[in-house]
CSV table of C-alpha atoms in Angstrom, one decimal:
chain,number,residue,atom,x,y,z
A,1,UNK,CA,0.6,-29.8,-9.9
A,2,UNK,CA,0.0,-29.9,-13.6
A,3,UNK,CA,-2.2,-26.8,-13.3
A,4,UNK,CA,0.6,-25.0,-11.3
A,5,UNK,CA,3.2,-25.9,-13.9
A,6,UNK,CA,0.9,-24.7,-16.7
A,7,UNK,CA,0.2,-21.3,-15.0
A,8,UNK,CA,3.9,-20.8,-14.1
A,9,UNK,CA,4.9,-21.5,-17.7
A,10,UNK,CA,2.3,-19.0,-19.0
A,11,UNK,CA,3.8,-16.3,-16.8
A,12,UNK,CA,7.4,-17.3,-17.5
A,13,UNK,CA,6.9,-17.2,-21.2
A,14,UNK,CA,6.2,-13.4,-20.8
A,15,UNK,CA,9.0,-12.7,-18.5
A,16,UNK,CA,10.7,-10.2,-20.9
A,17,UNK,CA,7.3,-8.4,-21.4
A,18,UNK,CA,6.6,-8.1,-17.7
A,19,UNK,CA,10.1,-6.9,-16.9
A,20,UNK,CA,9.7,-4.3,-19.6
A,21,UNK,CA,6.3,-3.1,-18.2
A,22,UNK,CA,7.7,-2.9,-14.7
A,23,UNK,CA,10.7,-0.9,-15.8
A,24,UNK,CA,8.6,1.4,-17.9
A,25,UNK,CA,6.6,2.2,-14.8
A,26,UNK,CA,9.8,2.6,-12.8
A,27,UNK,CA,11.2,5.0,-15.4
A,28,UNK,CA,8.0,7.1,-15.2
A,29,UNK,CA,7.4,7.5,-11.5
A,30,UNK,CA,4.2,9.4,-10.7
A,31,UNK,CA,2.5,10.6,-7.5
A,32,UNK,CA,-0.9,9.7,-6.2
A,33,UNK,CA,-3.9,10.4,-8.4
A,34,UNK,CA,-1.4,11.5,-11.2
A,35,UNK,CA,-0.3,8.0,-12.4
A,36,UNK,CA,-1.5,8.6,-15.9
A,37,UNK,CA,1.4,7.0,-17.8
A,38,UNK,CA,1.5,4.0,-15.4
A,39,UNK,CA,-2.2,3.3,-15.8
A,40,UNK,CA,-2.0,3.6,-19.6
A,41,UNK,CA,0.7,1.0,-19.7
A,42,UNK,CA,-1.3,-1.4,-17.5
A,43,UNK,CA,-4.6,-0.8,-19.2
A,44,UNK,CA,-3.2,-1.3,-22.7
A,45,UNK,CA,-1.8,-4.7,-21.6
A,46,UNK,CA,-5.2,-5.7,-20.2
A,47,UNK,CA,-6.9,-4.7,-23.4
A,48,UNK,CA,-4.4,-6.6,-25.5
A,49,UNK,CA,-5.2,-9.7,-23.5
A,50,UNK,CA,-9.0,-9.5,-23.9
A,51,UNK,CA,-10.0,-7.7,-20.7
A,52,UNK,CA,-12.9,-5.2,-20.7
A,53,UNK,CA,-11.4,-2.1,-19.1
A,54,UNK,CA,-13.3,0.6,-17.2
A,55,UNK,CA,-11.5,3.7,-15.8
A,56,UNK,CA,-12.5,6.6,-13.7
A,57,UNK,CA,-13.6,4.5,-10.8
A,58,UNK,CA,-14.9,6.2,-7.7
A,59,UNK,CA,-14.3,9.6,-9.3
A,60,UNK,CA,-10.5,9.0,-9.7
A,61,UNK,CA,-9.0,9.4,-13.1
A,62,UNK,CA,-6.3,6.8,-12.5
A,63,UNK,CA,-8.5,4.1,-10.8
A,64,UNK,CA,-9.6,1.4,-13.2
A,65,UNK,CA,-10.5,-2.3,-13.5
A,66,UNK,CA,-10.1,-4.9,-16.2
A,67,UNK,CA,-12.6,-7.8,-16.3
A,68,UNK,CA,-12.5,-11.1,-18.0
A,69,UNK,CA,-15.0,-14.0,-17.8
A,70,UNK,CA,-18.5,-14.3,-16.4
A,71,UNK,CA,-20.2,-15.9,-13.4
A,72,UNK,CA,-18.8,-16.8,-10.0
A,73,UNK,CA,-16.5,-17.0,-8.3
A,74,UNK,CA,-15.3,-13.4,-8.9
A,75,UNK,CA,-11.6,-13.2,-8.1
A,76,UNK,CA,-10.2,-9.7,-7.6
A,77,UNK,CA,-6.4,-9.1,-8.0
A,78,UNK,CA,-5.3,-5.8,-6.6
A,79,UNK,CA,-2.5,-3.8,-8.2
A,80,UNK,CA,-0.8,-0.5,-7.2
A,81,UNK,CA,1.6,1.8,-9.2
A,82,UNK,CA,2.1,5.1,-7.4
A,83,UNK,CA,5.5,6.5,-6.5
A,84,UNK,CA,6.9,8.5,-3.6
A,85,UNK,CA,8.1,12.1,-3.5
A,86,UNK,CA,11.8,12.7,-2.8
A,87,UNK,CA,12.6,9.1,-3.8
A,88,UNK,CA,14.2,9.8,-7.2
A,89,UNK,CA,17.3,7.7,-7.7
A,90,UNK,CA,19.3,6.3,-10.5
A,91,UNK,CA,18.8,2.6,-10.9
A,92,UNK,CA,21.4,-0.1,-10.0
A,93,UNK,CA,23.6,2.5,-8.4
A,94,UNK,CA,25.0,1.8,-4.9
A,95,UNK,CA,25.3,5.5,-3.9
A,96,UNK,CA,22.6,8.1,-3.6
A,97,UNK,CA,22.1,10.0,-6.8
A,98,UNK,CA,18.7,11.3,-7.7
A,99,UNK,CA,17.6,11.4,-11.3
A,100,UNK,CA,15.7,14.5,-10.5
A,101,UNK,CA,16.4,16.1,-7.1
A,102,UNK,CA,13.3,16.2,-5.0
A,103,UNK,CA,11.5,14.1,-7.7
A,104,UNK,CA,9.4,11.0,-7.5
A,105,UNK,CA,10.8,7.5,-7.4
A,106,UNK,CA,9.5,4.0,-6.7
A,107,UNK,CA,10.8,3.7,-3.2
A,108,UNK,CA,8.2,1.2,-2.2
A,109,UNK,CA,8.3,-1.1,-5.3
A,110,UNK,CA,4.8,-0.4,-6.7
A,111,UNK,CA,6.1,-0.7,-10.2
A,112,UNK,CA,6.7,-4.4,-9.3
A,113,UNK,CA,3.4,-4.7,-7.4
A,114,UNK,CA,1.2,-3.6,-10.2
A,115,UNK,CA,3.0,-5.7,-12.8
A,116,UNK,CA,3.0,-9.0,-10.9
A,117,UNK,CA,-0.7,-8.5,-10.2
A,118,UNK,CA,-1.2,-8.0,-13.9
A,119,UNK,CA,0.8,-11.2,-14.7
A,120,UNK,CA,-1.4,-13.2,-12.3
A,121,UNK,CA,-4.6,-11.8,-13.7
A,122,UNK,CA,-3.6,-12.5,-17.3
A,123,UNK,CA,-2.6,-16.1,-16.5
A,124,UNK,CA,-5.9,-16.7,-14.7
A,125,UNK,CA,-7.7,-15.3,-17.7
A,126,UNK,CA,-5.7,-17.8,-19.9
A,127,UNK,CA,-6.8,-20.6,-17.6
A,128,UNK,CA,-10.5,-19.7,-17.7
A,129,UNK,CA,-10.4,-19.4,-21.4
A,130,UNK,CA,-8.4,-22.5,-22.1
A,131,UNK,CA,-10.7,-24.7,-19.9
A,132,UNK,CA,-13.9,-22.8,-20.8
A,133,UNK,CA,-14.7,-22.4,-17.2
A,134,UNK,CA,-17.3,-20.3,-15.3
A,135,UNK,CA,-15.7,-17.6,-13.3
A,136,UNK,CA,-14.5,-13.9,-13.4
A,137,UNK,CA,-11.1,-12.4,-12.8
A,138,UNK,CA,-10.8,-8.6,-12.2
A,139,UNK,CA,-7.6,-6.6,-12.1
A,140,UNK,CA,-8.1,-3.6,-9.9
A,141,UNK,CA,-5.8,-0.7,-10.6
A,142,UNK,CA,-5.7,1.3,-7.4
A,143,UNK,CA,-4.1,4.7,-7.2
A,144,UNK,CA,-2.6,6.8,-4.4
A,145,UNK,CA,-1.9,4.1,-1.8
A,146,UNK,CA,1.0,6.2,-0.4
A,147,UNK,CA,-0.8,9.4,0.2
A,148,UNK,CA,-4.4,9.4,-1.0
A,149,UNK,CA,-6.3,6.4,0.3
A,150,UNK,CA,-7.4,5.3,-3.2
A,151,UNK,CA,-8.8,2.0,-2.1
A,152,UNK,CA,-10.7,3.6,0.7
A,153,UNK,CA,-12.6,5.8,-1.8
A,154,UNK,CA,-13.1,2.7,-4.0
A,155,UNK,CA,-14.4,0.7,-1.1
A,156,UNK,CA,-16.7,3.5,0.1
A,157,UNK,CA,-18.2,3.8,-3.4
A,158,UNK,CA,-18.9,0.0,-3.7
A,159,UNK,CA,-16.3,-0.9,-6.3
A,160,UNK,CA,-15.5,-4.2,-4.5
A,161,UNK,CA,-19.1,-5.1,-3.5
A,162,UNK,CA,-19.5,-7.9,-6.1
A,163,UNK,CA,-16.0,-9.5,-5.5
A,164,UNK,CA,-15.9,-12.9,-3.8
A,165,UNK,CA,-12.3,-12.8,-2.7
A,166,UNK,CA,-9.3,-10.5,-3.4
A,167,UNK,CA,-5.6,-11.3,-3.6
A,168,UNK,CA,-2.6,-9.0,-3.6
A,169,UNK,CA,1.0,-8.8,-2.6
A,170,UNK,CA,3.8,-6.3,-1.7
A,171,UNK,CA,7.5,-6.3,-2.6
A,172,UNK,CA,9.7,-6.9,0.5
A,173,UNK,CA,13.1,-8.2,1.6
A,174,UNK,CA,11.6,-11.5,2.8
A,175,UNK,CA,9.0,-14.1,1.8
A,176,UNK,CA,5.8,-14.0,3.9
A,177,UNK,CA,2.2,-15.0,3.8
A,178,UNK,CA,0.7,-12.1,5.7
A,179,UNK,CA,-1.3,-13.2,8.8
A,180,UNK,CA,-1.0,-10.1,10.9
A,181,UNK,CA,-3.0,-6.9,11.0
A,182,UNK,CA,-1.9,-3.3,10.9
A,183,UNK,CA,-3.1,0.0,12.4
A,184,UNK,CA,-6.1,2.0,11.6
A,185,UNK,CA,-5.2,5.6,10.8
A,186,UNK,CA,-6.8,9.1,10.7
A,187,UNK,CA,-5.2,12.1,9.1
A,188,UNK,CA,-6.3,15.5,10.5
A,189,UNK,CA,-5.3,19.1,9.8
A,190,UNK,CA,-5.4,21.8,12.5
A,191,UNK,CA,-5.4,25.4,11.3
A,192,UNK,CA,-4.8,28.0,14.0
A,193,UNK,CA,-5.8,31.6,13.4
A,194,UNK,CA,-4.6,34.6,15.5
A,195,UNK,CA,-3.8,38.3,15.2
A,196,UNK,CA,-0.6,39.6,13.7
A,197,UNK,CA,1.2,42.6,15.2
A,198,UNK,CA,4.7,44.1,15.6
A,199,UNK,CA,6.5,41.6,17.9
A,200,UNK,CA,8.6,44.4,19.5
A,201,UNK,CA,6.3,47.5,19.4
A,202,UNK,CA,2.9,46.0,20.0
A,203,UNK,CA,3.3,42.4,21.2
A,204,UNK,CA,0.3,42.9,23.5
A,205,UNK,CA,-1.9,43.4,20.4
A,206,UNK,CA,-0.8,40.1,18.9
A,207,UNK,CA,-2.3,36.6,19.3
A,208,UNK,CA,0.2,34.0,18.1
A,209,UNK,CA,-1.1,31.1,16.1
A,210,UNK,CA,2.4,29.6,16.2
A,211,UNK,CA,2.3,29.7,20.0
A,212,UNK,CA,-0.9,27.7,19.8
A,213,UNK,CA,0.5,25.1,17.5
A,214,UNK,CA,3.6,24.7,19.7
A,215,UNK,CA,1.5,24.4,22.8
A,216,UNK,CA,-0.7,21.8,21.0
A,217,UNK,CA,2.4,19.7,20.2
A,218,UNK,CA,3.6,20.0,23.8
A,219,UNK,CA,0.2,18.9,25.1
A,220,UNK,CA,0.2,15.9,22.8
A,221,UNK,CA,3.6,14.9,24.0
A,222,UNK,CA,2.1,14.5,27.5
A,223,UNK,CA,-0.9,12.7,26.1
A,224,UNK,CA,1.3,10.0,24.6
A,225,UNK,CA,1.9,8.4,28.0
A,226,UNK,CA,-1.9,7.9,28.4
A,227,UNK,CA,-2.9,6.1,25.3
A,228,UNK,CA,-2.7,2.4,24.4
A,229,UNK,CA,0.9,1.4,23.7
A,230,UNK,CA,0.2,0.2,20.1
A,231,UNK,CA,-1.0,3.7,19.1
A,232,UNK,CA,1.1,6.1,17.2
A,233,UNK,CA,0.7,9.9,16.9
A,234,UNK,CA,2.8,11.9,14.4
A,235,UNK,CA,2.8,15.5,13.3
A,236,UNK,CA,4.3,17.9,10.8
A,237,UNK,CA,4.1,21.7,10.3
A,238,UNK,CA,2.3,22.7,7.2
A,239,UNK,CA,2.6,26.4,7.9
A,240,UNK,CA,4.7,28.0,10.7
A,241,UNK,CA,3.3,31.4,10.0
A,242,UNK,CA,6.1,32.9,8.0
A,243,UNK,CA,9.8,33.6,8.3
A,244,UNK,CA,9.8,37.0,10.1
A,245,UNK,CA,10.6,36.7,13.8
A,246,UNK,CA,9.5,40.3,14.5
A,247,UNK,CA,5.9,39.6,13.4
A,248,UNK,CA,3.5,37.8,15.7
A,249,UNK,CA,2.3,34.9,13.5
A,250,UNK,CA,-1.4,35.1,12.7
A,251,UNK,CA,-1.7,31.6,11.3
A,252,UNK,CA,-0.1,28.2,11.7
A,253,UNK,CA,-1.1,24.7,10.5
A,254,UNK,CA,-0.3,21.2,11.7
A,255,UNK,CA,-1.0,17.8,10.1
A,256,UNK,CA,-1.5,14.9,12.5
A,257,UNK,CA,-1.7,11.2,11.9
A,258,UNK,CA,-3.4,9.2,14.7
A,259,UNK,CA,-3.0,5.4,14.5
A,260,UNK,CA,-4.3,2.6,16.6
A,261,UNK,CA,-5.1,-1.1,16.4
A,262,UNK,CA,-8.8,-0.5,15.7
A,263,UNK,CA,-10.8,2.4,14.2
A,264,UNK,CA,-12.7,3.1,17.4
A,265,UNK,CA,-9.4,3.5,19.3
A,266,UNK,CA,-8.0,5.8,16.7
A,267,UNK,CA,-11.1,8.0,16.8
A,268,UNK,CA,-11.1,8.1,20.6
A,269,UNK,CA,-7.4,9.2,20.6
A,270,UNK,CA,-8.2,11.7,17.9
A,271,UNK,CA,-10.9,13.3,20.1
A,272,UNK,CA,-8.4,13.7,22.9
A,273,UNK,CA,-5.8,15.2,20.5
A,274,UNK,CA,-8.4,17.6,19.2
A,275,UNK,CA,-9.3,18.6,22.8
A,276,UNK,CA,-5.6,19.5,23.3
A,277,UNK,CA,-5.8,21.7,20.1
A,278,UNK,CA,-8.8,23.5,21.5
A,279,UNK,CA,-7.1,24.0,24.8
A,280,UNK,CA,-4.0,25.4,23.1
A,281,UNK,CA,-6.3,27.8,21.2
A,282,UNK,CA,-8.0,28.9,24.4
A,283,UNK,CA,-4.7,29.5,26.1
A,284,UNK,CA,-3.5,31.8,23.3
A,285,UNK,CA,-6.8,33.5,22.5
A,286,UNK,CA,-6.7,32.1,19.0
A,287,UNK,CA,-9.1,29.9,17.1
A,288,UNK,CA,-8.6,26.5,15.6
A,289,UNK,CA,-10.3,24.8,12.7
A,290,UNK,CA,-10.2,20.9,12.7
A,291,UNK,CA,-10.6,19.0,9.5
A,292,UNK,CA,-10.3,15.2,9.0
A,293,UNK,CA,-8.5,14.7,5.7
A,294,UNK,CA,-8.7,10.9,5.4
A,295,UNK,CA,-8.9,7.7,7.3
A,296,UNK,CA,-7.9,4.0,6.9
A,297,UNK,CA,-9.2,0.9,8.6
A,298,UNK,CA,-7.0,-1.8,10.1
A,299,UNK,CA,-6.3,-4.8,7.9
A,300,UNK,CA,-8.3,-8.1,8.6
A,301,UNK,CA,-6.1,-11.1,7.6
A,302,UNK,CA,-8.1,-14.1,6.4
A,303,UNK,CA,-7.0,-17.5,7.7
A,304,UNK,CA,-8.6,-19.5,4.8
A,305,UNK,CA,-7.0,-17.3,2.1
A,306,UNK,CA,-3.7,-17.4,4.0
A,307,UNK,CA,-3.7,-21.2,3.8
A,308,UNK,CA,-4.6,-21.1,0.1
A,309,UNK,CA,-1.7,-18.8,-0.6
A,310,UNK,CA,0.7,-20.9,1.4
A,311,UNK,CA,-0.4,-24.1,-0.4
A,312,UNK,CA,0.0,-22.3,-3.7
A,313,UNK,CA,3.5,-21.1,-2.8
A,314,UNK,CA,4.5,-24.6,-1.8
A,315,UNK,CA,3.4,-25.9,-5.2
A,316,UNK,CA,5.2,-23.1,-7.1
A,317,UNK,CA,8.3,-24.0,-5.0
A,318,UNK,CA,11.5,-22.2,-4.0
A,319,UNK,CA,12.8,-19.4,-6.1
A,320,UNK,CA,16.3,-19.8,-7.5
A,321,UNK,CA,17.6,-16.3,-8.1
A,322,UNK,CA,19.5,-15.6,-11.3
A,323,UNK,CA,23.2,-15.0,-11.4
A,324,UNK,CA,22.5,-11.4,-12.2
A,325,UNK,CA,20.2,-11.1,-9.1
A,326,UNK,CA,22.9,-12.6,-6.9
A,327,UNK,CA,25.4,-10.0,-8.2
A,328,UNK,CA,22.9,-7.3,-7.3
A,329,UNK,CA,22.6,-8.8,-3.8
A,330,UNK,CA,26.4,-8.8,-3.4
A,331,UNK,CA,26.8,-5.2,-4.5
A,332,UNK,CA,24.0,-3.8,-2.4
A,333,UNK,CA,24.6,-5.8,0.7
A,334,UNK,CA,27.2,-3.2,1.8
A,335,UNK,CA,24.9,-0.2,1.5
A,336,UNK,CA,21.6,-1.4,3.1
A,337,UNK,CA,20.6,-2.2,6.7
A,338,UNK,CA,23.4,-3.0,9.1
A,339,UNK,CA,26.2,-3.0,6.4
A,340,UNK,CA,27.0,-6.7,6.8
A,341,UNK,CA,28.5,-8.0,3.6
A,342,UNK,CA,26.9,-10.7,1.5
A,343,UNK,CA,23.6,-11.0,3.3
A,344,UNK,CA,22.0,-14.4,2.8
A,345,UNK,CA,19.4,-14.2,0.0
A,346,UNK,CA,16.7,-16.9,0.2
A,347,UNK,CA,13.9,-17.7,-2.2
A,348,UNK,CA,12.5,-20.4,0.1
A,349,UNK,CA,8.8,-21.0,0.6
A,350,UNK,CA,7.7,-19.3,3.8
A,351,UNK,CA,7.3,-21.4,6.9
A,352,UNK,CA,3.8,-22.8,7.7
A,353,UNK,CA,1.3,-19.9,7.5
A,354,UNK,CA,0.8,-18.2,10.9
A,355,UNK,CA,-2.5,-16.5,11.4
A,356,UNK,CA,-2.0,-13.8,14.1
A,357,UNK,CA,-4.8,-11.2,13.6
A,358,UNK,CA,-4.2,-9.7,17.0
A,359,UNK,CA,-0.7,-8.7,16.1
A,360,UNK,CA,-0.6,-5.3,14.5
A,361,UNK,CA,2.3,-4.1,12.5
A,362,UNK,CA,3.0,-0.4,13.1
A,363,UNK,CA,2.0,0.6,9.6
A,364,UNK,CA,-1.2,1.6,7.8
A,365,UNK,CA,-2.6,1.3,4.3
A,366,UNK,CA,-5.8,1.4,2.5
A,367,UNK,CA,-6.1,-2.3,1.9
A,368,UNK,CA,-7.7,-2.4,5.4
A,369,UNK,CA,-10.9,-0.9,4.0
A,370,UNK,CA,-11.1,-3.6,1.3
A,371,UNK,CA,-10.6,-6.3,3.9
A,372,UNK,CA,-13.8,-5.3,5.7
A,373,UNK,CA,-16.0,-5.9,2.7
A,374,UNK,CA,-14.3,-8.8,1.0
A,375,UNK,CA,-11.9,-11.5,2.2
A,376,UNK,CA,-8.3,-10.5,1.3
A,377,UNK,CA,-5.2,-12.7,1.1
A,378,UNK,CA,-1.8,-11.1,0.9
A,379,UNK,CA,1.8,-12.2,0.5
A,380,UNK,CA,5.2,-10.4,0.6
A,381,UNK,CA,7.8,-11.6,-1.8
A,382,UNK,CA,11.6,-11.0,-1.6
A,383,UNK,CA,12.6,-8.4,-4.3
A,384,UNK,CA,15.4,-6.6,-2.4
A,385,UNK,CA,18.5,-7.3,-0.4
A,386,UNK,CA,17.9,-8.3,3.2
A,387,UNK,CA,17.7,-5.2,5.4
A,388,UNK,CA,16.7,-2.8,2.6
A,389,UNK,CA,14.5,-0.1,4.2
A,390,UNK,CA,11.2,0.8,2.6
A,391,UNK,CA,10.9,4.3,1.3
A,392,UNK,CA,14.7,4.6,0.7
A,393,UNK,CA,16.9,5.4,-2.2
A,394,UNK,CA,18.4,1.9,-1.9
A,395,UNK,CA,15.1,0.4,-2.6
A,396,UNK,CA,14.4,2.6,-5.5
A,397,UNK,CA,17.8,1.7,-7.0
A,398,UNK,CA,17.1,-2.0,-6.8
A,399,UNK,CA,13.6,-1.8,-8.2
A,400,UNK,CA,14.7,-1.9,-11.8
A,401,UNK,CA,17.2,-4.8,-11.5
A,402,UNK,CA,17.2,-8.6,-11.7
A,403,UNK,CA,16.7,-9.2,-8.0
A,404,UNK,CA,13.4,-7.2,-8.2
A,405,UNK,CA,12.3,-8.9,-11.4
A,406,UNK,CA,12.9,-12.4,-10.0
A,407,UNK,CA,10.8,-11.7,-6.9
A,408,UNK,CA,8.1,-10.0,-9.0
A,409,UNK,CA,7.7,-13.1,-11.2
A,410,UNK,CA,7.5,-15.4,-8.2
A,411,UNK,CA,4.8,-13.3,-6.7
A,412,UNK,CA,2.8,-13.3,-10.0
A,413,UNK,CA,3.0,-17.1,-10.0
A,414,UNK,CA,1.9,-17.6,-6.4
A,415,UNK,CA,-1.1,-15.2,-6.9
A,416,UNK,CA,-2.2,-17.0,-10.1
A,417,UNK,CA,-2.0,-20.5,-8.6
A,418,UNK,CA,-3.9,-19.3,-5.5
A,419,UNK,CA,-6.6,-17.8,-7.7
A,420,UNK,CA,-7.1,-21.0,-9.7
A,421,UNK,CA,-7.3,-23.0,-6.5
A,422,UNK,CA,-10.2,-20.8,-5.5
A,423,UNK,CA,-11.9,-21.1,-8.9
A,424,UNK,CA,-11.6,-24.9,-8.8
A,425,UNK,CA,-12.7,-25.2,-5.1
A,426,UNK,CA,-15.7,-22.9,-4.5
A,427,UNK,CA,-16.0,-24.2,-0.9
A,428,UNK,CA,-12.8,-22.3,-0.1
A,429,UNK,CA,-14.4,-19.1,-1.3
A,430,UNK,CA,-17.5,-19.8,0.8
A,431,UNK,CA,-15.3,-20.6,3.9
A,432,UNK,CA,-13.3,-17.4,3.4
A,433,UNK,CA,-16.5,-15.3,3.3
A,434,UNK,CA,-17.9,-17.1,6.3
A,435,UNK,CA,-14.8,-16.3,8.2
A,436,UNK,CA,-15.1,-12.6,7.3
A,437,UNK,CA,-18.7,-12.4,8.5
A,438,UNK,CA,-17.6,-14.1,11.8
A,439,UNK,CA,-14.7,-11.8,12.2
A,440,UNK,CA,-16.2,-8.4,11.3
A,441,UNK,CA,-19.9,-9.0,10.7
A,442,UNK,CA,-19.1,-7.6,7.3
A,443,UNK,CA,-19.8,-4.2,8.9
A,444,UNK,CA,-17.9,-1.5,7.1
A,445,UNK,CA,-17.6,2.0,8.7
A,446,UNK,CA,-15.6,4.3,6.5
A,447,UNK,CA,-13.3,6.8,8.2
A,448,UNK,CA,-13.3,9.2,5.3
A,449,UNK,CA,-15.1,12.5,6.0
A,450,UNK,CA,-18.6,12.5,4.7
A,451,UNK,CA,-18.8,14.0,1.2
A,452,UNK,CA,-15.1,14.0,0.8
A,453,UNK,CA,-13.6,13.3,-2.7
A,454,UNK,CA,-10.2,12.3,-3.8
A,455,UNK,CA,-7.6,15.1,-3.8
A,456,UNK,CA,-7.1,15.5,-7.5
């Protein structure tokens, strides 16, 4: 417990600095692969604290790492910092009001995520240095989680290959040690080509790409009944062929996401969706070009690391929110979720860790790729009013307030204490890796198209 107290005090001493960093990132929201200001803020802090910083990882200008120490174990702490399009919102305001209409905003709390991970990495560095211990801590700055699969590219290019274990977190409206999986996902673009003509005078000469796209969507609707119930198939029009109804549209494009519990399931469903696209092209005498844009693996939760994180959280203890945070909770309770006033806000330590790898949350992210090559432990920490939806203006508005800062600081403490437990108990690192080999065979099959590069 003395170590836990020491680590928490190191982080708490820098509360004002970490809140400033988080808010500076919040005030400069940037989309995937364009997080230049955010990365400079984080890299400068790492350099100030004695880390060796390398950027441009895996061919991405905003991917970087900060390393301190030497020898094993090598503890990776994963940070993110990208924002979302159309999530611009004035802070601490209980009505929707974009700072810049259509602009970026931190509607998923990644300003908090990257900062708490930084706080943990710095305090672990302090612990190694203070006690002159063998061991290495690496802060991984990972871009484009929301749209670009940054960690998938990093994993494919071997960035995590020398890491023994990795820890991370995500802002939430509840406290959780993550023991569930999520869905593998493949993103595919379908470009239909036809023949334009005058829709009234020469319709017989036209071959409508838009008809093909609509037929494809109809066919996939029927397909949904005949895939595993956990799967998800979504689509959006990228190009509907123009705005003139009296022209037979010669081109149309669709973007599809196919999700399933495992990668092989997602790929099998993808093949069937693509057959539907080919059939639609055949019915309309058009052609279709099929291009896989990106892919993500399912997340593999690690029982050993989940237990370490739960023990660390138990030692850190319950979070007592500040009076300012309680006021934020009171004000925002009426504008999030079900509208119930004064939702209960709890900083309690999560219940005993529940390892449920066969339960798949209906979401996807690029942490799944990392979890196939290195054991990953993850927590969620309460930074928002209960019922706040992810990717919402309400979340953006709370992300620069005391309730978010209190949760962020708690997350940094839990990650730091867990990392030190792993440094002091190498057998836990060994057991976590043995579990990964048993679960996956440590066989990583990347779903990114061969030869693909980040979309910069």
